[in-house]
mmCIF file of C-alpha atoms in Angstrom:
data_model
loop_
_atom_site.group_PDB
_atom_site.id
_atom_site.type_symbol
_atom_site.label_atom_id
_atom_site.label_comp_id
_atom_site.label_asym_id
_atom_site.label_seq_id
_atom_site.Cartn_x
_atom_site.Cartn_y
_atom_site.Cartn_z
ATOM 1 C CA MET A 20 1.698 -32.759 -8.751
ATOM 2 C CA PRO A 21 0.343 -29.666 -8.745
ATOM 3 C CA ALA A 22 1.222 -27.224 -6.161
ATOM 4 C CA SER A 23 -0.365 -26.709 -2.646
ATOM 5 C CA VAL A 24 -1.750 -24.037 -1.070
ATOM 6 C CA GLN A 25 0.516 -23.058 1.820
ATOM 7 C CA GLU A 26 3.574 -24.069 -0.954
ATOM 8 C CA ILE A 27 2.062 -20.710 -3.936
ATOM 9 C CA TYR A 28 1.099 -18.874 0.176
ATOM 10 C CA ALA A 29 4.884 -18.467 1.253
ATOM 11 C CA ALA A 30 6.436 -17.947 -1.886
ATOM 12 C CA SER A 31 3.748 -14.798 -3.017
ATOM 13 C CA GLN A 32 5.095 -13.877 0.791
ATOM 14 C CA ALA A 33 8.693 -14.394 0.174
ATOM 15 C CA MET A 34 8.876 -12.954 -3.498
ATOM 16 C CA GLU A 35 7.614 -9.566 -2.230
ATOM 17 C CA HIS A 36 9.457 -8.712 -0.196
ATOM 18 C CA ARG A 37 12.644 -9.508 -2.316
ATOM 19 C CA GLY A 38 13.595 -6.665 -5.363
ATOM 20 C CA VAL A 39 13.515 -7.055 -9.157
ATOM 21 C CA PHE A 40 16.771 -9.173 -9.225
ATOM 22 C CA GLY A 41 15.626 -11.411 -5.989
ATOM 23 C CA ARG A 42 12.556 -11.974 -7.748
ATOM 24 C CA ALA A 43 14.034 -13.399 -11.000
ATOM 25 C CA THR A 44 16.710 -15.810 -8.643
ATOM 26 C CA LEU A 45 13.454 -17.147 -6.548
ATOM 27 C CA LEU A 46 11.622 -17.920 -9.988
ATOM 28 C CA ARG A 47 14.346 -20.143 -11.033
ATOM 29 C CA THR A 48 15.074 -21.442 -7.514
ATOM 30 C CA LEU A 49 11.531 -22.938 -7.834
ATOM 31 C CA GLY A 50 11.438 -24.090 -11.194
ATOM 32 C CA GLY A 51 9.324 -21.041 -12.279
ATOM 33 C CA THR A 52 9.976 -19.197 -16.069
ATOM 34 C CA ALA A 53 9.848 -16.024 -16.992
ATOM 35 C CA ARG A 54 9.772 -15.195 -20.995
ATOM 36 C CA PRO A 55 9.029 -12.480 -23.329
ATOM 37 C CA ILE A 56 6.410 -12.769 -25.502
ATOM 38 C CA THR A 57 6.592 -10.448 -27.872
ATOM 39 C CA THR A 58 9.534 -11.677 -29.901
ATOM 40 C CA ASP A 59 8.582 -9.026 -33.073
ATOM 41 C CA VAL A 60 8.774 -5.587 -30.950
ATOM 42 C CA PRO A 61 12.308 -3.802 -30.341
ATOM 43 C CA ALA A 62 13.725 -4.550 -27.019
ATOM 44 C CA HIS A 63 12.559 -1.770 -24.919
ATOM 45 C CA GLU A 64 8.153 -3.035 -25.836
ATOM 46 C CA THR A 65 8.792 -6.684 -25.420
ATOM 47 C CA HIS A 66 5.747 -7.946 -23.173
ATOM 48 C CA TRP A 67 6.499 -10.929 -20.325
ATOM 49 C CA ARG A 68 5.413 -13.722 -18.712
ATOM 50 C CA VAL A 69 6.020 -15.616 -15.600
ATOM 51 C CA ASP A 70 5.300 -18.540 -14.535
ATOM 52 C CA LEU A 71 4.940 -20.188 -11.164
ATOM 53 C CA LEU A 72 2.979 -23.062 -9.474
ATOM 54 C CA GLY A 73 0.839 -22.851 -11.793
ATOM 55 C CA ILE A 74 -0.068 -19.111 -11.736
ATOM 56 C CA SER A 75 0.525 -17.821 -15.708
ATOM 57 C CA VAL A 76 0.681 -14.185 -16.026
ATOM 58 C CA ASP A 77 1.936 -11.348 -17.696
ATOM 59 C CA GLY A 78 2.841 -7.961 -17.641
ATOM 60 C CA ILE A 79 4.117 -4.898 -19.889
ATOM 61 C CA ASP A 80 7.741 -5.332 -18.100
ATOM 62 C CA LEU A 81 9.249 -8.193 -16.500
ATOM 63 C CA PRO A 82 8.446 -6.616 -13.268
ATOM 64 C CA SER A 83 5.489 -5.446 -13.588
ATOM 65 C CA ALA A 84 4.822 -9.755 -14.927
ATOM 66 C CA PHE A 85 6.723 -9.779 -11.134
ATOM 67 C CA SER A 86 3.810 -8.576 -9.581
ATOM 68 C CA ALA A 87 1.264 -9.336 -11.729
ATOM 69 C CA TRP A 88 2.374 -13.230 -9.935
ATOM 70 C CA ILE A 89 2.575 -11.063 -6.748
ATOM 71 C CA ARG A 90 -0.867 -9.829 -6.727
ATOM 72 C CA ALA A 91 -2.620 -13.315 -8.090
ATOM 73 C CA ALA A 92 -1.295 -16.254 -6.713
ATOM 74 C CA PRO A 93 -3.268 -14.863 -3.281
ATOM 75 C CA ILE A 94 -6.233 -15.153 -5.237
ATOM 76 C CA SER A 95 -5.671 -18.199 -6.449
ATOM 77 C CA CYS A 96 -4.790 -19.654 -2.672
ATOM 78 C CA ARG A 97 -8.242 -17.918 -1.339
ATOM 79 C CA LEU A 98 -10.277 -20.091 -3.896
ATOM 80 C CA THR A 99 -10.063 -22.913 -1.033
ATOM 81 C CA THR A 100 -11.838 -22.975 1.529
ATOM 82 C CA ALA A 101 -9.229 -23.736 4.650
ATOM 83 C CA ARG A 102 -8.644 -21.119 6.413
ATOM 84 C CA ARG A 103 -7.049 -21.186 10.054
ATOM 85 C CA ALA A 104 -8.967 -18.529 12.195
ATOM 86 C CA THR A 105 -6.521 -17.327 14.085
ATOM 87 C CA ASP A 106 -5.241 -15.173 10.656
ATOM 88 C CA TRP A 107 -7.422 -16.929 7.410
ATOM 89 C CA ARG A 108 -3.689 -17.815 6.400
ATOM 90 C CA PRO A 109 -3.913 -21.363 4.216
ATOM 91 C CA ASP A 110 -4.790 -24.452 6.801
ATOM 92 C CA CYS A 111 -1.678 -26.543 6.950
ATOM 93 C CA PRO A 112 -3.135 -30.365 6.995
ATOM 94 C CA TYR A 113 -0.470 -31.459 9.698
ATOM 95 C CA ASN A 114 -1.318 -28.970 11.839
ATOM 96 C CA GLY A 115 1.980 -28.543 12.680
ATOM 97 C CA GLN A 116 2.780 -31.780 12.801
ATOM 98 C CA ALA A 117 4.869 -34.015 10.772
ATOM 99 C CA PRO A 118 3.112 -36.264 8.131
ATOM 100 C CA LEU A 119 2.650 -40.136 9.606
ATOM 101 C CA PRO A 120 5.562 -42.695 8.279
ATOM 102 C CA PRO A 121 4.544 -44.953 5.658
ATOM 103 C CA LEU A 122 3.433 -48.080 6.234
#
């Protein structure tokens, strides 16, 4: 099941305010992966790919890959048209209410 706009937005906000270790921990907690994409070069020249919530980005090192994901996540959130009028954050389908119980 694809991630909702709210999940992507919340993950990008949480990741933005953490250091590299906190970002890696959050990435692992949310089920994402960070892996080297170039293996035939020395360790200091390795490029990295971060995959999280359906968004994949590359960076020249792990911190730049995290930064690229943080920049890409809000862009994918903006592709949806449902927005709150007050602060333009993604609209919640429940409007603060709990979902209906099953029938």
